[in-house]
Amino acid sequence: MLRRSKAEVECYVASVQASAASQREKSLKGFQFAKLYFELKEYELAKRYVSTYLSVQKRDPRAHRFLGQIYEAEDNIEKAFGCYRRSVELNPMQKDLVLKIAELLCNNAVTDERAKYWVEKSAKLFPGSPAVYKLKEQLLDCKAPSLAELHKYDVDNTLPSHLGKSQSNSELEVAHQNLQHETKMSQLRETLRKMTDENNELRSSLNSLRENNELLKTQQHETKMSQLRETLRKMTDENKQHETKMSQLRETLRKMTDENNELRSSLNSLRENNELLKTQHETKMSQLRETLRKMTDENNELRSSLNSLRENNELLKTQHETKMSQLRETLRKMTDENNELRSSLNSLRENNELLKTQHETKMSQLRETLRKMTDENNELRSSLNSLRENNELLKTQHETKMSQLRETLRKMTDENNELRSSLNSLRENNELLKTQHETKMSQLRETLRKMTDENNELRSSLNSLRENNELLKTQQHGTKRSQLRQPFRKMTDENNELRSSLNSLRENNELLKTQQHETKMSQLRETLRKMTDENKQHETKMSQLRETLRKMTDENNELRSSLNSLRENNELLKTQQHETKMSQLRETLRKMTENNELRSSLNSLRENIEFLKTQARLIISCY
């Protein structure tokens, strides 16, 4: 896992806080921010963010424990103890935290009732645990004085009381006592030699035990480190595979985004084409209305001209009848011609009526055509509105699915962050185990150093005893024998205690080896089980993402098919509109040709009337 810099963490925190919807959501993200700053050893910022999280979630034992870890990293033992105790109160099932509190108090030489309480509580939760046994030893070492100090105290307090005594016996008794003293001193020397040999043997066995313990610890440490390296390698490989899959997913999402943009652009072009068609249709309709208006004006002009012709015709008829009454006799021949003219006029009137009826039928047909075109336009508008609504619906569905996909990606990012935090916690536990191992080794070295100091003090006390024995040769020996037996008895007891402690150390060492091996193997099994569960969860999520992508591809295919159908409908609509417009244009041209025919017939009528007028003028001029 790559370590982040402070600038990257600050950018990430700022982006998450900016996207948060409320202050409560910002506070809930504080726990995650605190973990990131704790990795960077920015303990003040980590405390600030975890405190904001605790202001919202006051009964979260994980947050109290994490705050205790921050205080422990700052060597603030009292506040760390308070946070750990609060976490245990909120969740009493944290057995490892109880043992951690006991180790924290004992390692920092806290020898009050709190240490005793937590050590006893750890002993109840972990009966027979070597870690609890070591804590008890540390607690006793912190409370009790060393054996060398007690021995020194006894020697310093007993010898001066006997040095000040005076001689009171006779020289004979002194000689007898000297002889007895010499024999006892030889016995004492022999006893001291044997005890020295036993001490040397004990020291050699202790050294061999230490070497075996060191060798065993180094082997266990190497095997565990190799297992951890293998586990970390597998996790890095899995993370790389996950990164490749995420990059593939991002590429797929990018392609889908491009396709969606293309679809949007095509939809926009379709809308523009529809708008263009609509404008073209409106312009053609306005042109058609203008043409109809002009034709209506021309028909009105034709009607007015026909009315004027009728009036002129009536006027000519009256004039002709008056003149014919005067000239009936002379114009009898003209009467036949007039009858013929009347018949032609009647035929003209009939033709005019027929043209009028034809014009009205054509106008009704034109109105029917306009009504149909209006209905078709309304249907086109309704289909366009339905198309727009379908497009909006597709757009909203696509946006919801994109938001769901973003939500899924965000959850996967959070899970990756949790995986990273768990890996960091594993590293922290590894570092903690290393530090505990180093502290225990330093404590063992300190204990060995104390034992060597005690042996040196024992040698110095033996030398002082020899000097005192040489001095006691010249002094009274009756009272001194009892006093000399006392330190030798103490030394014998101490040697017996040393032997028993060595045996207990051997037994505890064997028990500690087996228990540590079993606990570490169980921890490794638990870690592997968790990793397999996480991999299974990851695979299920990947399958869900694949299913989501498959659904999105299906929806995109449906969108493409709907777009193709829309395009086909649009082309069909264009062709239908073009055909209808062409038929309307043909109808308009046909009507215009009919109007031209009407105009030509009117012109011929005018010419005939002018011809009749000229003939009447000629007849009048002749008469």
Coordinates of C-alpha atoms in Angstrom, one line a residue:
M1 CA 0.0 0.0 0.0
L2 CA 1.4 3.4 -1.0
R3 CA 1.8 6.0 1.8
R4 CA 0.1 9.3 1.1
S5 CA 1.7 12.7 1.7
K6 CA 0.2 15.3 3.9
A7 CA -0.8 17.5 0.9
E8 CA -2.7 14.5 -0.7
V9 CA -4.5 13.8 2.5
E10 CA -5.5 17.5 2.9
C11 CA -6.8 17.6 -0.7
Y12 CA -8.8 14.4 -0.1
V13 CA -10.2 15.7 3.2
A14 CA -11.2 19.0 1.5
S15 CA -12.9 17.3 -1.4
V16 CA -14.9 14.9 0.9
Q17 CA -16.0 17.8 3.2
A18 CA -17.0 19.9 0.2
S19 CA -19.2 17.0 -1.1
A20 CA -20.8 16.4 2.3
A21 CA -24.4 17.4 2.5
S22 CA -24.5 18.4 6.2
Q23 CA -22.3 19.2 9.2
R24 CA -23.2 15.8 10.7
E25 CA -21.9 14.0 7.6
K26 CA -18.7 15.9 7.9
S27 CA -18.3 14.9 11.5
L28 CA -19.0 11.3 10.7
K29 CA -16.1 11.3 8.2
G30 CA -13.8 12.5 11.0
F31 CA -12.9 9.0 12.1
Q32 CA -11.6 8.2 8.6
F33 CA -9.6 11.4 8.4
A34 CA -8.1 10.7 11.8
K35 CA -6.8 7.4 10.6
L36 CA -5.1 9.0 7.6
Y37 CA -3.4 11.7 9.8
F38 CA -2.4 9.0 12.3
E39 CA -0.5 7.2 9.5
L40 CA 1.3 10.5 8.8
K41 CA 2.1 10.9 12.6
E42 CA 0.1 14.1 12.6
Y43 CA -1.3 13.4 16.1
E44 CA -2.9 16.8 16.8
L45 CA -4.9 16.7 13.6
A46 CA -5.9 13.1 14.2
K47 CA -7.1 14.0 17.8
R48 CA -9.1 16.9 16.4
Y49 CA -10.9 14.8 13.8
V50 CA -11.6 11.9 16.1
S51 CA -12.9 14.4 18.7
T52 CA -15.3 15.8 16.1
Y53 CA -16.4 12.2 15.3
L54 CA -17.0 11.5 19.0
S55 CA -19.1 14.7 19.3
V56 CA -21.6 12.9 17.1
Q57 CA -21.0 9.2 18.0
K58 CA -20.2 9.4 21.7
R59 CA -20.7 5.6 22.3
D60 CA -18.4 4.2 19.6
P61 CA -15.8 2.0 21.4
R62 CA -13.6 2.0 18.2
A63 CA -13.1 5.7 18.3
H64 CA -12.3 5.8 22.0
R65 CA -9.7 3.0 21.5
F66 CA -8.2 4.9 18.5
L67 CA -7.9 8.1 20.6
G68 CA -6.1 6.0 23.3
Q69 CA -3.7 4.8 20.6
I70 CA -3.0 8.4 19.7
Y71 CA -2.3 9.4 23.3
E72 CA -0.1 6.3 23.8
A73 CA 1.9 7.4 20.7
E74 CA 2.4 10.8 22.4
D75 CA 3.5 9.0 25.7
N76 CA 0.5 10.4 27.5
I77 CA -0.2 7.3 29.6
E78 CA -3.0 8.7 31.8
K79 CA -5.2 9.9 29.0
A80 CA -4.5 6.7 27.0
F81 CA -5.5 4.7 30.0
G82 CA -8.7 6.7 30.3
C83 CA -9.7 6.3 26.6
Y84 CA -8.9 2.5 26.7
R85 CA -11.0 2.1 29.9
R86 CA -13.9 4.0 28.3
S87 CA -13.7 1.7 25.2
V88 CA -13.8 -1.4 27.4
E89 CA -16.8 0.0 29.3
L90 CA -18.7 0.5 26.0
N91 CA -17.7 -2.9 24.6
P92 CA -16.6 -5.4 27.4
M93 CA -15.9 -8.1 24.7
Q94 CA -12.5 -6.5 23.9
K95 CA -10.3 -9.0 25.7
D96 CA -7.2 -7.9 23.9
L97 CA -7.7 -4.4 25.0
V98 CA -7.9 -5.5 28.7
L99 CA -4.5 -7.2 28.3
K100 CA -3.2 -4.1 26.5
I101 CA -4.2 -1.8 29.4
A102 CA -2.4 -4.2 31.9
E103 CA 0.7 -4.1 29.7
L104 CA 0.5 -0.3 29.4
L105 CA 0.4 0.1 33.2
C106 CA 3.1 -2.4 34.0
N107 CA 5.5 -1.3 31.2
N108 CA 5.3 2.3 32.5
A109 CA 6.0 1.3 36.2
V110 CA 2.5 2.2 37.4
T111 CA 2.4 0.1 40.7
D112 CA -0.9 1.4 42.2
E113 CA -4.1 -0.6 42.6
R114 CA -5.1 0.1 39.0
A115 CA -2.3 -2.1 37.7
K116 CA -3.2 -4.9 40.1
Y117 CA -6.9 -4.7 39.1
W118 CA -6.2 -4.9 35.4
V119 CA -3.6 -7.7 35.8
E120 CA -6.1 -9.7 37.8
K121 CA -8.8 -9.0 35.2
S122 CA -6.4 -10.2 32.4
A123 CA -5.7 -13.3 34.4
K124 CA -9.4 -14.1 34.6
L125 CA -9.8 -13.6 30.8
F126 CA -6.6 -15.4 29.8
P127 CA -6.0 -18.1 32.4
G128 CA -2.5 -19.7 32.0
S129 CA -1.3 -17.1 29.6
P130 CA 2.5 -16.4 29.6
A131 CA 1.9 -12.8 28.9
V132 CA -0.2 -12.4 32.1
Y133 CA 2.5 -14.4 34.0
K134 CA 5.1 -11.9 32.8
L135 CA 2.9 -9.0 33.8
K136 CA 2.6 -10.5 37.3
E137 CA 6.4 -10.8 37.5
Q138 CA 6.8 -7.2 36.4
L139 CA 4.4 -6.1 39.0
L140 CA 6.3 -8.0 41.7
D141 CA 9.6 -6.7 40.4
C142 CA 8.3 -3.1 40.6
K143 CA 7.0 -3.6 44.2
A144 CA 9.6 -5.9 45.9
P145 CA 13.3 -5.1 46.6
S146 CA 16.1 -7.3 45.2
L147 CA 17.7 -10.2 46.9
A148 CA 21.1 -8.6 46.9
E149 CA 19.8 -5.5 48.7
L150 CA 18.2 -7.7 51.4
H151 CA 21.4 -9.7 51.8
K152 CA 23.5 -6.6 51.9
Y153 CA 21.2 -5.2 54.5
D154 CA 21.5 -8.3 56.6
V155 CA 25.3 -8.4 56.4
D156 CA 25.7 -4.7 57.0
N157 CA 23.4 -4.9 60.0
T158 CA 24.7 -8.1 61.6
L159 CA 28.5 -7.8 61.2
P160 CA 29.0 -4.4 62.9
S161 CA 27.2 -5.6 66.0
H162 CA 29.8 -8.4 66.4
L163 CA 32.9 -6.4 65.5
G164 CA 32.6 -4.3 68.6
K165 CA 32.6 -7.2 71.1
S166 CA 35.6 -7.6 73.3
Q167 CA 37.5 -10.8 74.2
S168 CA 36.4 -12.4 77.5
N169 CA 37.7 -16.0 77.4
S170 CA 41.1 -17.3 78.2
E171 CA 43.9 -18.2 75.8
L172 CA 43.2 -21.9 76.2
E173 CA 39.7 -21.5 75.2
V174 CA 40.8 -19.3 72.3
A175 CA 43.2 -22.0 71.1
H176 CA 40.5 -24.7 71.3
Q177 CA 38.1 -22.5 69.6
N178 CA 40.7 -21.7 66.9
L179 CA 41.1 -25.4 66.2
Q180 CA 37.4 -25.9 66.0
H181 CA 37.1 -22.8 63.8
E182 CA 39.8 -24.1 61.4
T183 CA 38.0 -27.4 61.0
K184 CA 34.7 -25.7 60.4
M185 CA 36.3 -23.2 58.1
S186 CA 37.7 -26.1 56.0
Q187 CA 34.2 -27.6 56.0
L188 CA 32.8 -24.2 55.0
R189 CA 35.3 -23.8 52.2
E190 CA 34.4 -27.2 50.9
T191 CA 30.7 -26.2 51.0
L192 CA 31.5 -22.9 49.3
R193 CA 33.4 -24.7 46.6
K194 CA 30.5 -27.0 46.0
M195 CA 28.1 -24.1 45.9
T196 CA 30.4 -22.3 43.5
D197 CA 30.4 -25.3 41.2
E198 CA 26.6 -25.5 41.4
N199 CA 26.4 -21.8 40.6
N200 CA 28.7 -22.2 37.6
E201 CA 26.5 -25.1 36.4
L202 CA 23.4 -23.0 36.9
R203 CA 25.0 -20.2 35.0
S204 CA 26.0 -22.5 32.1
S205 CA 22.5 -24.0 32.0
L206 CA 21.0 -20.4 32.1
N207 CA 23.3 -19.4 29.2
S208 CA 22.3 -22.4 27.2
L209 CA 18.6 -21.7 28.0
R210 CA 19.1 -18.1 26.9
E211 CA 20.8 -19.2 23.7
N212 CA 18.0 -21.7 22.9
N213 CA 15.4 -19.1 23.7
E214 CA 17.1 -16.5 21.4
L215 CA 17.5 -19.1 18.7
L216 CA 13.8 -20.1 19.0
K217 CA 12.7 -16.5 19.0
T218 CA 14.8 -15.7 16.0
Q219 CA 13.5 -18.7 14.1
Q220 CA 9.9 -17.9 15.1
H221 CA 10.4 -14.3 14.2
E222 CA 11.9 -15.2 10.8
T223 CA 9.1 -17.7 10.0
K224 CA 6.5 -15.2 11.0
M225 CA 8.2 -12.4 9.0
S226 CA 8.4 -14.7 6.0
Q227 CA 4.7 -15.6 6.4
L228 CA 3.8 -12.0 6.8
R229 CA 5.9 -11.1 3.7
E230 CA 4.1 -13.8 1.7
T231 CA 0.8 -12.5 3.0
L232 CA 1.7 -8.9 2.1
R233 CA 2.9 -10.0 -1.3
K234 CA -0.4 -11.8 -2.0
M235 CA -2.3 -8.8 -0.8
T236 CA -0.2 -6.5 -3.0
D237 CA -0.9 -8.8 -6.0
E238 CA -4.6 -8.8 -5.2
N239 CA -4.5 -5.0 -4.9
K240 CA -2.7 -4.8 -8.2
Q241 CA -5.4 -7.0 -9.8
H242 CA -8.0 -4.9 -8.1
E243 CA -6.4 -1.7 -9.5
T244 CA -6.3 -3.3 -13.0
K245 CA -9.9 -4.2 -12.8
M246 CA -10.8 -0.8 -11.5
S247 CA -8.9 0.8 -14.5
Q248 CA -10.8 -1.5 -16.8
L249 CA -14.0 -0.5 -15.2
R250 CA -13.0 3.2 -15.5
E251 CA -12.2 2.7 -19.2
T252 CA -15.6 1.0 -19.7
L253 CA -17.3 3.8 -17.9
R254 CA -15.4 6.3 -20.0
K255 CA -16.5 4.6 -23.2
M256 CA -20.1 4.4 -22.0
T257 CA -19.9 8.1 -21.1
D258 CA -18.6 8.9 -24.6
E259 CA -21.5 6.8 -26.1
N260 CA -24.0 8.6 -24.0
N261 CA -22.5 11.9 -25.1
E262 CA -22.9 10.7 -28.7
L263 CA -26.4 9.7 -28.0
R264 CA -27.2 13.1 -26.5
S265 CA -25.6 14.8 -29.5
S266 CA -27.6 12.7 -31.9
L267 CA -30.8 13.5 -29.8
N268 CA -29.9 17.2 -30.0
S269 CA -29.4 16.9 -33.8
L270 CA -32.8 15.1 -34.1
R271 CA -34.4 17.8 -32.0
E272 CA -32.8 20.5 -34.2
N273 CA -34.0 18.6 -37.3
N274 CA -37.5 18.4 -35.9
E275 CA -37.4 22.1 -35.1
L276 CA -36.1 22.8 -38.6
L277 CA -38.9 20.7 -40.2
K278 CA -41.4 22.5 -38.0
T279 CA -40.2 25.9 -39.1
Q280 CA -40.1 24.8 -42.8
H281 CA -43.6 23.4 -42.4
E282 CA -44.8 26.7 -40.8
T283 CA -43.2 28.7 -43.6
K284 CA -44.8 26.6 -46.3
M285 CA -48.1 26.8 -44.6
S286 CA -47.8 30.6 -44.4
Q287 CA -46.9 30.6 -48.1
L288 CA -49.9 28.4 -48.8
R289 CA -52.1 30.7 -46.8
E290 CA -50.7 33.7 -48.8
T291 CA -51.4 31.9 -52.1
L292 CA -55.0 31.1 -50.9
R293 CA -55.5 34.7 -49.9
K294 CA -54.3 35.9 -53.3
M295 CA -56.6 33.4 -55.0
T296 CA -59.5 34.6 -52.9
D297 CA -58.7 38.2 -53.9
E298 CA -58.6 37.2 -57.5
N299 CA -61.9 35.4 -57.2
N300 CA -63.5 38.5 -55.6
E301 CA -62.1 40.6 -58.4
L302 CA -63.6 38.2 -60.9
R303 CA -67.0 38.3 -59.1
S304 CA -66.9 42.1 -59.1
S305 CA -66.0 42.2 -62.8
L306 CA -68.8 39.7 -63.5
N307 CA -71.3 41.9 -61.6
S308 CA -70.1 45.0 -63.5
L309 CA -70.5 43.0 -66.7
R310 CA -74.0 42.0 -65.7
E311 CA -74.9 45.6 -64.9
N312 CA -73.5 46.8 -68.2
N313 CA -75.3 44.0 -69.9
E314 CA -78.6 45.0 -68.3
L315 CA -78.0 48.6 -69.3
L316 CA -77.3 47.6 -72.8
K317 CA -80.4 45.5 -72.9
T318 CA -82.7 48.4 -71.8
Q319 CA -81.0 50.7 -74.3
H320 CA -81.4 48.1 -77.0
E321 CA -85.1 47.4 -76.1
T322 CA -85.9 51.2 -76.3
K323 CA -84.1 51.5 -79.6
M324 CA -85.6 48.3 -80.8
S325 CA -89.1 49.6 -80.0
Q326 CA -88.4 52.6 -82.2
L327 CA -86.9 50.4 -84.8
R328 CA -89.0 47.3 -84.6
E329 CA -90.1 47.4 -88.1
T330 CA -86.7 48.3 -89.4
L331 CA -84.8 46.1 -87.1
R332 CA -86.8 42.9 -87.4
K333 CA -83.8 41.2 -88.8
M334 CA -81.8 42.5 -85.9
T335 CA -84.3 40.8 -83.5
D336 CA -83.1 37.4 -84.5
E337 CA -79.6 38.5 -83.9
N338 CA -80.6 39.8 -80.5
N339 CA -82.3 36.5 -79.8
E340 CA -79.1 34.8 -80.6
L341 CA -77.2 37.2 -78.4
R342 CA -79.6 36.5 -75.6
S343 CA -79.1 32.8 -76.1
S344 CA -75.3 33.3 -76.0
L345 CA -75.7 35.5 -72.9
N346 CA -77.8 32.8 -71.3
S347 CA -75.2 30.3 -72.1
L348 CA -72.6 32.6 -70.6
R349 CA -74.6 33.0 -67.5
E350 CA -75.0 29.2 -67.2
N351 CA -71.3 28.9 -67.7
N352 CA -70.7 31.5 -65.1
E353 CA -73.0 29.7 -62.6
L354 CA -71.2 26.5 -63.4
L355 CA -67.8 28.1 -62.8
K356 CA -69.2 29.5 -59.6
T357 CA -70.4 26.1 -58.4
Q358 CA -67.0 24.6 -59.4
H359 CA -65.2 27.3 -57.6
E360 CA -67.2 26.7 -54.4
T361 CA -66.6 22.9 -54.6
K362 CA -62.9 23.6 -55.0
M363 CA -62.8 26.0 -52.1
S364 CA -64.6 23.4 -50.0
Q365 CA -62.1 20.8 -51.0
L366 CA -59.3 23.2 -50.2
R367 CA -60.8 23.9 -46.8
E368 CA -61.0 20.1 -46.2
T369 CA -57.4 19.7 -47.3
L370 CA -56.4 22.5 -44.9
R371 CA -58.3 20.9 -42.1
K372 CA -56.6 17.6 -42.7
M373 CA -53.2 19.3 -42.8
T374 CA -54.0 21.0 -39.5
D375 CA -55.0 17.6 -38.0
E376 CA -51.7 16.1 -39.3
N377 CA -49.8 19.0 -37.8
N378 CA -51.5 18.5 -34.5
E379 CA -50.6 14.8 -34.6
L380 CA -47.1 15.6 -35.5
R381 CA -46.9 18.0 -32.6
S382 CA -48.3 15.4 -30.2
S383 CA -45.8 12.8 -31.5
L384 CA -43.0 15.3 -31.1
N385 CA -44.2 16.0 -27.5
S386 CA -44.3 12.3 -26.8
L387 CA -40.8 11.9 -28.2
R388 CA -39.5 14.7 -26.0
E389 CA -41.2 13.1 -23.0
N390 CA -39.6 9.7 -23.8
N391 CA -36.3 11.4 -24.3
E392 CA -36.6 13.1 -20.9
L393 CA -37.6 9.8 -19.3
L394 CA -34.6 8.1 -20.8
K395 CA -32.4 10.9 -19.7
T396 CA -33.7 10.7 -16.1
Q397 CA -33.3 6.9 -16.1
H398 CA -29.8 7.1 -17.4
E399 CA -28.9 9.8 -14.8
T400 CA -30.3 7.6 -12.0
K401 CA -28.4 4.6 -13.2
M402 CA -25.2 6.7 -13.5
S403 CA -25.8 7.9 -9.9
Q404 CA -26.2 4.3 -8.7
L405 CA -23.0 3.4 -10.5
R406 CA -21.2 6.3 -8.8
E407 CA -22.6 5.2 -5.5
T408 CA -21.3 1.7 -6.1
L409 CA -17.9 3.0 -7.0
R410 CA -17.9 5.2 -3.9
K411 CA -18.7 2.1 -1.7
M412 CA -15.9 0.2 -3.4
T413 CA -13.6 3.1 -2.6
D414 CA -14.7 3.1 1.0
E415 CA -14.1 -0.7 1.2
N416 CA -10.6 -0.2 -0.3
N417 CA -9.9 2.4 2.3
E418 CA -11.1 0.0 5.0
L419 CA -8.8 -2.7 3.5
R420 CA -6.0 -0.2 3.6
S421 CA -6.8 0.7 7.2
S422 CA -6.9 -3.0 8.2
L423 CA -3.5 -3.5 6.5
N424 CA -2.2 -0.5 8.4
S425 CA -3.6 -2.0 11.7
L426 CA -1.8 -5.3 10.8
R427 CA 1.4 -3.4 10.3
E428 CA 0.9 -1.6 13.5
N429 CA 0.3 -4.9 15.3
N430 CA 3.4 -6.3 13.8
E431 CA 5.4 -3.2 14.9
L432 CA 3.8 -3.5 18.3
L433 CA 4.8 -7.2 18.5
K434 CA 8.3 -6.2 17.5
T435 CA 8.5 -3.5 20.2
Q436 CA 7.0 -5.9 22.8
H437 CA 9.6 -8.5 21.8
E438 CA 12.3 -6.0 22.1
T439 CA 11.0 -4.7 25.5
K440 CA 10.8 -8.3 26.8
M441 CA 14.3 -9.0 25.6
S442 CA 15.6 -5.8 27.2
Q443 CA 13.7 -6.8 30.4
L444 CA 15.3 -10.3 30.2
R445 CA 18.8 -8.7 29.7
E446 CA 18.0 -6.4 32.7
T447 CA 17.1 -9.4 34.8
L448 CA 20.3 -11.2 33.8
R449 CA 22.3 -8.1 34.6
K450 CA 20.6 -7.9 38.0
M451 CA 21.4 -11.6 38.6
T452 CA 25.1 -11.0 37.6
D453 CA 25.1 -8.0 40.0
E454 CA 23.6 -10.2 42.7
N455 CA 26.3 -12.8 42.1
N456 CA 29.0 -10.2 42.2
E457 CA 27.5 -8.9 45.4
L458 CA 27.4 -12.5 46.7
R459 CA 31.1 -12.9 45.8
S460 CA 31.9 -9.6 47.6
S461 CA 29.9 -10.7 50.6
L462 CA 31.8 -14.1 50.6
N463 CA 35.1 -12.2 50.4
S464 CA 34.0 -10.0 53.3
L465 CA 33.0 -13.1 55.1
R466 CA 36.4 -14.6 54.6
E467 CA 38.0 -11.4 55.9
N468 CA 35.7 -11.5 58.8
N469 CA 36.5 -15.1 59.4
E470 CA 40.2 -14.3 59.4
L471 CA 39.5 -11.5 61.9
L472 CA 37.3 -13.8 64.0
K473 CA 40.3 -16.2 64.4
T474 CA 41.6 -13.8 66.9
Q475 CA 38.3 -13.1 68.5
Q476 CA 35.6 -15.2 70.2
H477 CA 34.2 -17.9 68.0
G478 CA 31.3 -19.3 70.1
T479 CA 28.9 -16.6 69.4
K480 CA 30.2 -16.1 65.8
R481 CA 29.4 -19.7 64.7
S482 CA 25.7 -19.2 65.1
Q483 CA 26.0 -15.9 63.2
L484 CA 28.0 -17.5 60.4
R485 CA 25.6 -20.3 60.0
Q486 CA 22.8 -17.8 59.4
P487 CA 24.3 -16.3 56.2
F488 CA 25.3 -19.8 54.9
R489 CA 21.8 -21.0 55.6
K490 CA 20.5 -18.0 53.7
M491 CA 22.8 -18.7 50.8
T492 CA 21.7 -22.4 50.7
D493 CA 18.1 -21.2 50.7
E494 CA 18.9 -18.7 47.9
N495 CA 20.5 -21.5 45.9
N496 CA 17.5 -23.7 46.4
E497 CA 15.3 -20.8 45.3
L498 CA 17.5 -20.2 42.3
R499 CA 17.2 -23.9 41.3
S500 CA 13.4 -23.8 41.7
S501 CA 13.2 -20.6 39.8
L502 CA 15.3 -22.1 37.0
N503 CA 13.0 -25.1 36.8
S504 CA 10.0 -22.9 36.8
L505 CA 11.7 -20.8 34.1
R506 CA 12.3 -23.9 32.0
E507 CA 8.7 -25.0 32.4
N508 CA 7.4 -21.5 31.7
N509 CA 9.7 -21.3 28.7
E510 CA 8.3 -24.5 27.2
L511 CA 4.8 -23.5 28.0
L512 CA 5.4 -20.0 26.5
K513 CA 6.9 -21.6 23.3
T514 CA 3.9 -23.9 22.8
Q515 CA 1.3 -21.2 23.7
Q516 CA 3.0 -18.5 21.6
H517 CA 3.2 -20.9 18.7
E518 CA -0.5 -21.9 19.1
T519 CA -1.7 -18.3 19.5
K520 CA 0.3 -17.1 16.5
M521 CA -0.9 -20.0 14.4
S522 CA -4.5 -19.2 15.4
Q523 CA -3.9 -15.5 14.6
L524 CA -2.5 -16.4 11.2
R525 CA -5.4 -18.7 10.5
E526 CA -7.8 -16.0 11.5
T527 CA -6.0 -13.5 9.4
L528 CA -6.1 -15.8 6.4
R529 CA -9.8 -16.6 7.0
K530 CA -10.5 -12.8 7.1
M531 CA -8.5 -12.3 3.9
T532 CA -10.4 -15.1 2.1
D533 CA -13.7 -13.6 3.3
E534 CA -12.7 -10.2 2.1
N535 CA -11.6 -11.7 -1.3
K536 CA -15.0 -13.4 -1.6
Q537 CA -16.8 -10.2 -0.8
H538 CA -14.6 -8.4 -3.3
E539 CA -15.5 -11.0 -5.9
T540 CA -19.2 -10.7 -5.2
K541 CA -18.9 -6.9 -5.6
M542 CA -17.0 -7.3 -8.8
S543 CA -19.8 -9.7 -10.1
Q544 CA -22.4 -7.1 -9.0
L545 CA -20.5 -4.4 -10.9
R546 CA -20.2 -6.7 -14.0
E547 CA -24.0 -7.2 -13.8
T548 CA -24.6 -3.5 -13.5
L549 CA -22.3 -2.9 -16.5
R550 CA -24.2 -5.6 -18.5
K551 CA -27.5 -3.9 -17.6
M552 CA -26.1 -0.5 -18.7
T553 CA -24.9 -2.0 -22.0
D554 CA -28.3 -3.5 -22.5
E555 CA -29.9 -0.1 -21.8
N556 CA -27.5 1.6 -24.2
N557 CA -28.4 -1.0 -26.8
E558 CA -32.0 -0.2 -26.2
L559 CA -31.3 3.5 -26.4
R560 CA -29.5 2.9 -29.7
S561 CA -32.4 0.9 -31.1
S562 CA -34.9 3.5 -29.9
L563 CA -32.7 6.2 -31.6
N564 CA -32.6 4.2 -34.8
S565 CA -36.3 3.8 -34.7
L566 CA -36.6 7.6 -34.0
R567 CA -34.4 8.3 -37.0
E568 CA -36.4 5.9 -39.2
N569 CA -39.7 7.6 -38.0
N570 CA -38.1 11.0 -38.7
E571 CA -37.1 9.9 -42.2
L572 CA -40.6 8.5 -42.8
L573 CA -42.2 11.6 -41.4
K574 CA -40.0 13.7 -43.7
T575 CA -40.9 11.7 -46.7
Q576 CA -44.7 11.8 -45.8
Q577 CA -44.5 15.5 -45.2
H578 CA -42.7 16.0 -48.5
E579 CA -45.3 13.9 -50.4
T580 CA -48.2 15.8 -48.8
K581 CA -46.5 19.1 -49.6
M582 CA -45.9 18.1 -53.2
S583 CA -49.5 16.9 -53.6
Q584 CA -50.7 20.2 -52.1
L585 CA -48.5 22.1 -54.5
R586 CA -49.8 20.1 -57.4
E587 CA -53.4 20.8 -56.2
T588 CA -52.5 24.5 -56.0
L589 CA -51.0 24.5 -59.5
R590 CA -54.1 22.8 -60.8
K591 CA -56.3 25.4 -59.2
M592 CA -54.1 28.1 -60.6
T593 CA -54.5 26.6 -64.1
E594 CA -58.3 26.6 -63.6
N595 CA -58.1 30.3 -62.6
N596 CA -56.2 31.0 -65.7
E597 CA -58.9 29.3 -67.8
L598 CA -61.5 31.4 -66.0
R599 CA -59.5 34.5 -66.8
S600 CA -59.2 33.5 -70.5
S601 CA -63.0 32.9 -70.6
L602 CA -63.7 36.3 -69.0
N603 CA -61.4 37.9 -71.5
S604 CA -63.2 36.2 -74.4
L605 CA -66.6 37.4 -72.8
R606 CA -65.2 41.0 -72.7
E607 CA -64.1 40.7 -76.3
N608 CA -67.6 39.4 -77.3
I609 CA -69.3 42.3 -75.4
E610 CA -67.0 44.8 -77.1
F611 CA -67.8 43.3 -80.4
L612 CA -71.6 43.5 -79.7
K613 CA -71.2 47.1 -78.7
T614 CA -69.3 48.0 -81.9
Q615 CA -72.0 46.2 -83.9
A616 CA -74.8 48.1 -82.1
R617 CA -73.0 51.4 -82.6
L618 CA -72.7 50.5 -86.3
I619 CA -76.4 49.7 -86.6
I620 CA -77.3 52.9 -84.7
S621 CA -75.0 54.9 -87.0
C622 CA -76.6 53.2 -90.1
Y623 CA -80.1 54.2 -88.9

